[in-house]
Short mmCIF file of C-alpha atoms and ligand atoms in Angstrom, two decimals:
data_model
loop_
_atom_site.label_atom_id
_atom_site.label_comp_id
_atom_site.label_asym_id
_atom_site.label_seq_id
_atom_site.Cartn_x
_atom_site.Cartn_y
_atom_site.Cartn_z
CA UNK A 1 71.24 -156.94 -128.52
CA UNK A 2 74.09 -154.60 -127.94
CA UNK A 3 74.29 -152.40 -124.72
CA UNK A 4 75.91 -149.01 -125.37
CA UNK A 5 77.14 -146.22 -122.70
CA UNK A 6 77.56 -142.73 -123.49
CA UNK A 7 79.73 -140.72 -121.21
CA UNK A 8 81.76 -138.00 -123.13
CA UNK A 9 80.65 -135.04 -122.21
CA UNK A 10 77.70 -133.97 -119.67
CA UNK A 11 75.06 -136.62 -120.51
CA UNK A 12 75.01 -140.27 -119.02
CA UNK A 13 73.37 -142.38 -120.83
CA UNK A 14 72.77 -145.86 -121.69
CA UNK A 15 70.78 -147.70 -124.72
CA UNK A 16 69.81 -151.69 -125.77
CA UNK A 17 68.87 -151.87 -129.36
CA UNK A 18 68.68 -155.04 -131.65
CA UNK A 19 71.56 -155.78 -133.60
CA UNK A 20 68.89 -157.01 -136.91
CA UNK A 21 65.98 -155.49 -136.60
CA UNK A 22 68.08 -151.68 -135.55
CA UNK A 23 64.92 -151.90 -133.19
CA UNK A 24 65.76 -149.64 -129.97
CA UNK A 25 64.49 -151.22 -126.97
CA UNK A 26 65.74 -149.29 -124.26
CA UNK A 27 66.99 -145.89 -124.01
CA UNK A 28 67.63 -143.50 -120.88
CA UNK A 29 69.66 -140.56 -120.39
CA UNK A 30 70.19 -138.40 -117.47
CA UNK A 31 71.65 -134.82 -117.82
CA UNK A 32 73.36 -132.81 -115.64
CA UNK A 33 73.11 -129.41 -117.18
CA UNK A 34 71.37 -127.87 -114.13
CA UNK A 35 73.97 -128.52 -112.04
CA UNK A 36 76.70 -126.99 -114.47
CA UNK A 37 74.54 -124.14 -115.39
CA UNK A 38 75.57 -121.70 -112.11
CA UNK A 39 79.53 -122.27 -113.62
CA UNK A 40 78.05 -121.65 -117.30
CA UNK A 41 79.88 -124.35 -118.77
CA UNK A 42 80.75 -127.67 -117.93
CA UNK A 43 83.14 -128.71 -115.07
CA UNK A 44 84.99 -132.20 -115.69
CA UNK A 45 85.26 -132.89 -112.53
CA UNK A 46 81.75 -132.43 -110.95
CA UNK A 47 80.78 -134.19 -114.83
CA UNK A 48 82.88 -137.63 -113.34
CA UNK A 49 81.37 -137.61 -110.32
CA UNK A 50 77.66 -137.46 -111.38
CA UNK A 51 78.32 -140.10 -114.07
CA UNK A 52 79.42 -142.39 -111.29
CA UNK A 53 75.93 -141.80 -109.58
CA UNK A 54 73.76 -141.96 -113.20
CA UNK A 55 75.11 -144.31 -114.47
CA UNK A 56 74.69 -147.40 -112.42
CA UNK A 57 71.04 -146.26 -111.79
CA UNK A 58 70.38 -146.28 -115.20
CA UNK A 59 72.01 -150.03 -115.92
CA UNK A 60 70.33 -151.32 -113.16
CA UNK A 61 67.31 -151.32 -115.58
CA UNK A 62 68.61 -153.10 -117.94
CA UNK A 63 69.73 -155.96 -116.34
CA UNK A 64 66.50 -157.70 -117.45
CA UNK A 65 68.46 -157.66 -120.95
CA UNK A 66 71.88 -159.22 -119.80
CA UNK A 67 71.34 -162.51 -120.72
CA UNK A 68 70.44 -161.50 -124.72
CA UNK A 69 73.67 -159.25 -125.04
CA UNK A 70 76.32 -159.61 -127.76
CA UNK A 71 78.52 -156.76 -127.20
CA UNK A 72 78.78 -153.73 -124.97
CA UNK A 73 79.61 -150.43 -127.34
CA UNK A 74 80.98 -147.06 -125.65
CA UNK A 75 82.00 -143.91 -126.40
CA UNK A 76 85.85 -143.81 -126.12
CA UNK A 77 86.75 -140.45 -128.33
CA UNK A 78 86.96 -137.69 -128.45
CA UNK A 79 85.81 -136.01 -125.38
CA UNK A 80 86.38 -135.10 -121.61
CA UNK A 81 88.83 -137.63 -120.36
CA UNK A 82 87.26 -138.14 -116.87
CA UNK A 83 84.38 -138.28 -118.17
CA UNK A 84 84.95 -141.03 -121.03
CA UNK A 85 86.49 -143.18 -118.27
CA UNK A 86 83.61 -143.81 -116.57
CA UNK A 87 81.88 -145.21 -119.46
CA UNK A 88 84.49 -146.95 -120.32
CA UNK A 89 85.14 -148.75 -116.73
CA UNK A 90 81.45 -149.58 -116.69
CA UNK A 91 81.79 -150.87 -120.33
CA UNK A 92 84.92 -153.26 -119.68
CA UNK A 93 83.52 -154.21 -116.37
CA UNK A 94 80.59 -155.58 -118.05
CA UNK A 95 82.70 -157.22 -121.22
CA UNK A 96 84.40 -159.19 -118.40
CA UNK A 97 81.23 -160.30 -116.43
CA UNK A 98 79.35 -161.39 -119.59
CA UNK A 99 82.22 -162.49 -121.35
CA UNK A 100 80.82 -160.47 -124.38
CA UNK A 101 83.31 -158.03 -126.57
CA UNK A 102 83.46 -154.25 -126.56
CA UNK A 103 82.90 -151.68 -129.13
CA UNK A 104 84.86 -148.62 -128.89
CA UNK A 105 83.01 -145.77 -130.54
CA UNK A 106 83.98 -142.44 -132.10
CA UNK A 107 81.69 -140.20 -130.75
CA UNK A 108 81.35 -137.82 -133.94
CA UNK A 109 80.34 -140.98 -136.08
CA UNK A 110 77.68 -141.90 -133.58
CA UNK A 111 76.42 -138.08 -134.14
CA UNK A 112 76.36 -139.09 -137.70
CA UNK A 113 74.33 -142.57 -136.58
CA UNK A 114 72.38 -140.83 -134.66
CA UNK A 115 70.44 -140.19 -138.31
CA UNK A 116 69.65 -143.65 -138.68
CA UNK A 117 68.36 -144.59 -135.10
CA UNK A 118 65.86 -147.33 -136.51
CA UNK A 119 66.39 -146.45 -139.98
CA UNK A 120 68.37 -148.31 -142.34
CA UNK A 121 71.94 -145.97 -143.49
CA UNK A 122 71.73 -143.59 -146.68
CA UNK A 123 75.19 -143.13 -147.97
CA UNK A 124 76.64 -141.24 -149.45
CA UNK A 125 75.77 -138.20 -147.74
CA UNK A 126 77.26 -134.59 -146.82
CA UNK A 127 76.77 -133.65 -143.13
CA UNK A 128 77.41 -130.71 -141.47
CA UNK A 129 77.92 -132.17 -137.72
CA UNK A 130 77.37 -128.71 -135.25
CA UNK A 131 77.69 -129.67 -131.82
CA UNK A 132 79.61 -128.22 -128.27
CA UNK A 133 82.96 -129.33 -129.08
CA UNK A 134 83.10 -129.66 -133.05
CA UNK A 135 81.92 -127.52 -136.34
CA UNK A 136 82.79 -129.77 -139.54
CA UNK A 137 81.17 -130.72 -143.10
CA UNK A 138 82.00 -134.34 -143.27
CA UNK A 139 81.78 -136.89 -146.59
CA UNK A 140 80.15 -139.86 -145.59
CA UNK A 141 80.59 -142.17 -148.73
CA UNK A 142 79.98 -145.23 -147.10
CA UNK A 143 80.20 -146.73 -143.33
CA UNK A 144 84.17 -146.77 -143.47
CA UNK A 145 84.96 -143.96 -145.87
CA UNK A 146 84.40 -140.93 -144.04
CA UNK A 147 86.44 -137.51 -144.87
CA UNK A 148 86.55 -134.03 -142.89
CA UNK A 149 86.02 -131.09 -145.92
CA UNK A 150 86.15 -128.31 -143.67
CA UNK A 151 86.20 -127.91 -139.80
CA UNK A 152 86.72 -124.61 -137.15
CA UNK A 153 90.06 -123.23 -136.87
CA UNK A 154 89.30 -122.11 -133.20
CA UNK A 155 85.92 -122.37 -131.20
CA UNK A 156 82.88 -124.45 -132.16
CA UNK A 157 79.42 -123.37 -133.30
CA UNK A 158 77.69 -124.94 -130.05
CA UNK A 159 80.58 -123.01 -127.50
CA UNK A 160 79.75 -119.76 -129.09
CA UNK A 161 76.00 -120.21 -128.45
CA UNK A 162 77.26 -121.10 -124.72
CA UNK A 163 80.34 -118.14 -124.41
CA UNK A 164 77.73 -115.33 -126.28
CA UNK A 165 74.64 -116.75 -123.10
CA UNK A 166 77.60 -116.61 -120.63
CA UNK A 167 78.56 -113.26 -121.51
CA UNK A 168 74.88 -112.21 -120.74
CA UNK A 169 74.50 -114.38 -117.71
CA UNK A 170 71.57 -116.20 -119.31
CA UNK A 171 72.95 -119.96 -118.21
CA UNK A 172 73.92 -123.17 -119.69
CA UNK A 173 73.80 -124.45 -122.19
CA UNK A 174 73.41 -121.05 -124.29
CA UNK A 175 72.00 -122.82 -127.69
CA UNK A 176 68.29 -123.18 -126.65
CA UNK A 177 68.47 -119.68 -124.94
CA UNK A 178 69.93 -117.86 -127.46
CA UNK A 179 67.85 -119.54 -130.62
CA UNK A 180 64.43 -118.74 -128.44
CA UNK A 181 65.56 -115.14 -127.16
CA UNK A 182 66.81 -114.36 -131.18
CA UNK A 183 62.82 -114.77 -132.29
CA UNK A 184 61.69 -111.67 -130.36
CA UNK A 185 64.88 -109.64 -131.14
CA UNK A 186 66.19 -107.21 -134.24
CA UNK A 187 68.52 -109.37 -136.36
CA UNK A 188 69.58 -106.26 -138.49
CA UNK A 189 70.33 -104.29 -135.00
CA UNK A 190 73.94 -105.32 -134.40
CA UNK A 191 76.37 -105.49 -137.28
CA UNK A 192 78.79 -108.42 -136.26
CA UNK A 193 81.35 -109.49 -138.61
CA UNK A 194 80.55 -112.85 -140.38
CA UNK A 195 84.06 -114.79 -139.81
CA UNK A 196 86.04 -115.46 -143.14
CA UNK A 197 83.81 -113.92 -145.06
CA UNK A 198 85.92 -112.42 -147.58
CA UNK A 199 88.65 -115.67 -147.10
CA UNK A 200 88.37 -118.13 -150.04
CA UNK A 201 89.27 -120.16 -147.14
CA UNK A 202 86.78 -123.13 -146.60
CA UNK A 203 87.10 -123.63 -142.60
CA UNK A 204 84.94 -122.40 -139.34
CA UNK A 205 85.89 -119.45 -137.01
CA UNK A 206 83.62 -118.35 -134.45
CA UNK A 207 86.54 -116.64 -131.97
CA UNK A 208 86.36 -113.19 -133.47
CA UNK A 209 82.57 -113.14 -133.76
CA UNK A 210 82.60 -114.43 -130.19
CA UNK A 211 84.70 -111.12 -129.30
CA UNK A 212 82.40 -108.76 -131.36
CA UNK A 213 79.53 -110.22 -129.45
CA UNK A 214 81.66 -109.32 -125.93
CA UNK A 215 82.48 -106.08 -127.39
CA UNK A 216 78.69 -105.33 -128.54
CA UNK A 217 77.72 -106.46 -124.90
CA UNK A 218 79.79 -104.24 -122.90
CA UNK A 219 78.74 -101.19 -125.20
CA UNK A 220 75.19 -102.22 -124.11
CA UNK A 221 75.87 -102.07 -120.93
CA UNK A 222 74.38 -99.40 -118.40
CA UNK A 223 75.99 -97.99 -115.96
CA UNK A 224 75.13 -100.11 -113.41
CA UNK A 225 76.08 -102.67 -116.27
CA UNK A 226 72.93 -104.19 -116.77
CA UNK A 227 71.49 -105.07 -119.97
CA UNK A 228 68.09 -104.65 -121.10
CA UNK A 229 66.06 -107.58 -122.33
CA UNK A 230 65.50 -105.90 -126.01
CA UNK A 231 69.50 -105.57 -125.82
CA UNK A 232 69.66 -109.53 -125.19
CA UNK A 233 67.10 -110.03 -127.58
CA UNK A 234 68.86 -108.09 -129.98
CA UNK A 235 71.98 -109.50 -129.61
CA UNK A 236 71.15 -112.95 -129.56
CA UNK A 237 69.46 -112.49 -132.93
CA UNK A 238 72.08 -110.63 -134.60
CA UNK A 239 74.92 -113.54 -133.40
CA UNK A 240 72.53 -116.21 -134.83
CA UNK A 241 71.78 -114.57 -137.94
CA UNK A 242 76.14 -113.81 -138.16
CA UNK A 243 76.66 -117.56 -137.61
CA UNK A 244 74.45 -118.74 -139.86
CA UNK A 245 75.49 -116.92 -143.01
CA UNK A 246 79.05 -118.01 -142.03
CA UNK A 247 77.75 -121.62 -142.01
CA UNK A 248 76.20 -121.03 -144.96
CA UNK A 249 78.59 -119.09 -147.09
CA UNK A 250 80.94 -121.84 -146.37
CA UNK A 251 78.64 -125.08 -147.15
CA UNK A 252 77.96 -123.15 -150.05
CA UNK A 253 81.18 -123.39 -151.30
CA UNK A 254 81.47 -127.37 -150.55
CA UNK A 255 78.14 -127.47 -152.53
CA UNK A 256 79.51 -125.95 -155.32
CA UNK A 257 81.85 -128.52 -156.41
CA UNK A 258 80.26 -131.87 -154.49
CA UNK A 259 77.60 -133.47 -156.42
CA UNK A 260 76.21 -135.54 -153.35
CA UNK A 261 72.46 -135.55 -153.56
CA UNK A 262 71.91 -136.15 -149.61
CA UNK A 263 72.94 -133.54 -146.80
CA UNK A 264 72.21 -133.67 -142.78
CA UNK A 265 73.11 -131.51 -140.14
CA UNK A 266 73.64 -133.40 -136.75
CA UNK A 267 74.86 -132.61 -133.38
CA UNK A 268 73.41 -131.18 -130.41
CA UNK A 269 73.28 -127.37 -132.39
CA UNK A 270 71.17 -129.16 -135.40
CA UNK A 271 68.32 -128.43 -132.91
CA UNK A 272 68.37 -125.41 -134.04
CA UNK A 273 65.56 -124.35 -136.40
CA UNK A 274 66.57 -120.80 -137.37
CA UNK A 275 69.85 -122.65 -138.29
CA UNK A 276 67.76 -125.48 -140.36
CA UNK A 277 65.69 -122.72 -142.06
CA UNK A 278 69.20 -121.49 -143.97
CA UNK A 279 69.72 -124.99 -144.99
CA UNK A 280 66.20 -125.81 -146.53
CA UNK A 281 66.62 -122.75 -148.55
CA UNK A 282 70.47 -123.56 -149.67
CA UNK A 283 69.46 -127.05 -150.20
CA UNK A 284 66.65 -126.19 -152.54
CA UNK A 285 68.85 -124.09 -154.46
CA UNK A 286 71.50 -126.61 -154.67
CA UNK A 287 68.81 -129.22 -155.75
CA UNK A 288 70.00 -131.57 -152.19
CA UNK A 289 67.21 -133.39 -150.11
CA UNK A 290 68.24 -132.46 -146.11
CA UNK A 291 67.77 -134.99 -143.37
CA UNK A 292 67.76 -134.37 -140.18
CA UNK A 293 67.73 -135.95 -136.77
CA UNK A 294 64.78 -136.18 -134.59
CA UNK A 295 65.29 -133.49 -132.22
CA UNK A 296 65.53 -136.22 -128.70
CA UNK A 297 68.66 -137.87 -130.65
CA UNK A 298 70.29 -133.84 -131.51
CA UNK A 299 72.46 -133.91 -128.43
CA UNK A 300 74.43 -136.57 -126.72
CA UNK A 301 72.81 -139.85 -126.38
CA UNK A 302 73.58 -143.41 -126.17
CA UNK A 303 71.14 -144.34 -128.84
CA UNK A 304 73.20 -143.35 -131.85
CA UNK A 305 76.67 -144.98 -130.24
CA UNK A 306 73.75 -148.27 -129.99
CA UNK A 307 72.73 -147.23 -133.62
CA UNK A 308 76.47 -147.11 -134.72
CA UNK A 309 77.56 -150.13 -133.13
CA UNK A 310 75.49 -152.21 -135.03
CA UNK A 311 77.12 -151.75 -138.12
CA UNK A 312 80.67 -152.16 -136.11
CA UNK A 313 79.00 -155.35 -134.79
CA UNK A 314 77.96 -156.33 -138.45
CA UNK A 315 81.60 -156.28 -139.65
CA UNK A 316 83.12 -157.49 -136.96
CA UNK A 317 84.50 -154.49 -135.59
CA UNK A 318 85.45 -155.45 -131.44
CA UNK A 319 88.04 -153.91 -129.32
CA UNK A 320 90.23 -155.67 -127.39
CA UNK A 321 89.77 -155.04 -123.48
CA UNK A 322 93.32 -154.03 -123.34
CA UNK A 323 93.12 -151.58 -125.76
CA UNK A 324 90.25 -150.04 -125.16
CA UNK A 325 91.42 -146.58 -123.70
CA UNK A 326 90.14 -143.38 -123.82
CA UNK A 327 91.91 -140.57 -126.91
CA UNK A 328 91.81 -137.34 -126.08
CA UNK A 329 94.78 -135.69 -127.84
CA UNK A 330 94.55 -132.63 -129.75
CA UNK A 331 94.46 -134.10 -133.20
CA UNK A 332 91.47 -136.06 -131.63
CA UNK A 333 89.52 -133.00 -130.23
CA UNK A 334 89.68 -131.84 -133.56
CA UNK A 335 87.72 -134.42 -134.98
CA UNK A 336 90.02 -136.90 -136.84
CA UNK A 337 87.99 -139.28 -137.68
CA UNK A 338 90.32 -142.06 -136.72
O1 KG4 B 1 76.22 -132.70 -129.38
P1 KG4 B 1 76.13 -132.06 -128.05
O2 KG4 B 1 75.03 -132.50 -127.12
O3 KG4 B 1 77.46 -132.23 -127.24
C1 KG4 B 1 78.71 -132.26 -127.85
O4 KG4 B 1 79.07 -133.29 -128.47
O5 KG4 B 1 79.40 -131.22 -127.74
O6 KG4 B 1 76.03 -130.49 -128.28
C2 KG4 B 1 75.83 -129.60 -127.24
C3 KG4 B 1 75.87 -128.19 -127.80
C4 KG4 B 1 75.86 -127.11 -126.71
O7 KG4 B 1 76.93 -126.23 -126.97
C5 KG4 B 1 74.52 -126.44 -126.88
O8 KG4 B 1 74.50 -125.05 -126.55
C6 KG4 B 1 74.26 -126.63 -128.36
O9 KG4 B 1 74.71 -127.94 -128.60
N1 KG4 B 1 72.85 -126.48 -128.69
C7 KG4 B 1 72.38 -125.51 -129.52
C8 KG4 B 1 70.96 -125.63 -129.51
N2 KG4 B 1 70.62 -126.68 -128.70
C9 KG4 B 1 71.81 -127.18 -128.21
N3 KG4 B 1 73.02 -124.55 -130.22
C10 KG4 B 1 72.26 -123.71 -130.96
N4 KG4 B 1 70.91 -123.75 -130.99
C11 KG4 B 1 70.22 -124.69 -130.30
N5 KG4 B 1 68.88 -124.72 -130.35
ZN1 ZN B 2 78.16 -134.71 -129.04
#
C-alpha cells in the first residue's frame, strides 16, 4: 500500500490505496474553505497552521495500515510553499520511521490521475486541467510523455470564478456560487468580451474579462452600492457563458489539428457542468469520447497523488529524502510539467 499526503493548497488530506489492485482503501480530507471564506481567498499562513492541526488527526487513522506500507507519496509542486511543507515534513518524517521511500508528486499530474482513481490509465489523451491556480490543455501520450499545448497568460479559470464572487461579496470559493447563481440569471444580459477572441493565439486570459466583470459590477451598483440579486444572477451567467466560449474557441483550435480520440477536463473547475455541457457538444462535433472525473476527486485530494503514485511506484520512481523539497518558482506555478 502506498500512503499519500496532499497539502498544496487549502485541503489536507491523506489516502492508502493498493499499489496492484489501484484499490483505494482509505481516503479523508478536511477543508478549510470556511475559515478562508470571510478573506475571500486563501491566506497561506492561516492554510499552514490548520494543516498542522488536520493533518495528524487524519493519519492517526491510518496507523492501522503502517505495517503494509511501501512508500509514502506527497505533493511537493507546484503550490503554496507553507503549505507544501507540511506535507512534506509529515511525509519524510514517516519515510524515516518506516524506513519506506518517498514519492514526490507533481500536483497537476495527480489532477490528471485523479481520472483513473481505481481505473486502469487510458493514454493517450487530451485534457484540459481547469483548476484555482492553472488553465492548460495538456497531451498525455503516455505516463512519462506529457506536453503543455496551451496554458493562461495571466489569471486562471478557477481565480476568476473566485475574483468575479469576491467582487460581489458572495464568498469563497466563487466556482460553486457563481455556476449555481448563473442558472437563474440572463446569459445574453451583459456583453463581456471573450479574451483572445480575435488572436490566432492559442493561450488562456481571463485578466481582462475579470476587469469587464469589475467594471459591469460597479455600473450595477446603486447608490448605496448594493447590487440586486437579478444583477448577480445576471452577471454570474454572462461571465460563465464569456469563459466558456473562450475555453472553447481555444480547445477548438487544438482539436483541429490533434487527432487524439480521448479528451478529459480535470481540476477542481471540471465540476462545473455548464462548463462540461460546451465540451459534450464540441466533443461530438469533433468525433472525441470525454471523460471526466467523479465530481468528490474534482478538487484537491490525496486520492489521485495515491492514484499517481502507483504508477511512480511501478517504475521505480522514489525520491531521495534529501532531495525531496518543495518547487515553487515561477516557471513551476506555471505548470511545467517537470
Ligand atoms: O483543483 P482545485 O481544488 O485547487 C487547485 O489546484 O487550485 O481547484 C479549486 C478551484 C477554485 O478556484 C474553485 O472556485 C474552482 O476550482 N471551482 C469551480 C467550481 N467548483 C470549484 N469553478 C467553476 N465552477 C465550479 N462549479
Ligand atoms: Zn489542484
Amino acid at each position: 500500500m502506498i500512503l499519500s499526503i496532499e497539502s498544496s493548497c487549502d485541503d489536507s488530506s491523506i489516502a492508502i490505496t493498493k499499489i496492484e489492485t489501484r484499490e483505494l482503501i482509505y481516503h479523508k480530507k478536511i477543508s478549510q474553505e470556511e475559515e478562508h471564506s470571510i478573506y475571500g481567498g486563501v491566506v497561506p499562513e492561516l492554510a499552514s497552521r490548520l494543516h498542522a492541526v488536520a493533518l495528524p488527526k487524519i493519519l492517526e487513522e491510518t496507523k492501522e495500515y503502517f505495517p503494509h506500507l511501501k512508500a509514502i507519496a506527497v505533493t511537493n509542486r507546484p503550490g503554496l510553499g507553507v503549505t507544501l511543507l507540511e506535507g512534506i515534513t509529515m511525509a519524510k518524517t514517516l519515510s524515516a520511521l518506516l524506513d519506506i521511500p518517498l514519492i514526490g508528486v507533481h500536483h497537476l499530474k495527480a489532477h490528471i490521475y485523479s481520472l483513473f482513481i481505481e481505473k486502469e490509465a487510458i493514454t493517450p489523451l487530451l485534457v484540459l486541467l481547469i483548476s484555482g491556480g492553472h488553465t492548460q490543455i495538456i497531451r498525455v501520450k503516455s505516463f512519462e510523455n506529457m506536453e503543455i499545448l496551451a496554458t493562461t497568460i495571466d489569471d486562471s479559470v478557477g481565480e476568476s470564478f473566485d475574483k468575479t464572487a469576491k467582487m460581489m461579496g458572495l464568498g469563497y470559493p466563487g466556482g460553486a456560487i457563481i455556476e449555481s447563481l448563473a442558472k437563474g440569471g440572463d446569459e445574453m444580459r451583459f456583453n463581456l468580451p471573450v479574451p483572445l477572441r480575435n488572436s490566432p493565439l492559442i493561450a488562456f486570459s481571463l485578466s481582462g474579462l475579470k476587469n469587464a466583470v469589475r467594471l459591469k459590477i460597479a455600473e450595477c451598483r446603486d447608490d448605496l452600492g448594493v447590487l440586486s440579486e437579478e444583477d448577480k444572477r445576471d452577471i454570474s451567467a454572462s461571465f460563465q457563458r464569456a469563459v466558456k466560449l473562450h475555453l472553447l474557441q481555444k480547445s477548438k483550435k487544438i482539436f483541429e489539428r490533434d487527432t487524439i480520440r480521448d479528451f478529459a477536463i480535470v481540476g477542481g473547475a471540471s465540476a462545473n457542468l455548464y462548463i462540461q455541457d460546451g465540451y459534450r457538444e464540441l466533443c461530438n462535433k469533433y468525433n472525441k469520447r470525454v471523460h471526466r472525473v467523479e465530481l468528490k476527486y474534482c478538487s484537491d485530494n490525496s486520492a489521485m497523488v495515491g492514484r499517481y503514485a502507483i504508477e511512480a511506484y511501478k517504475r521505480g520512481e522514489f525520491t531521495p529524502i534529501e532531495e525531496l523539497d518543495i518547487v515553487v518558482t515561477k516557471r513551476q506555478q506555471n505548470g511545467d510539467l517537470l
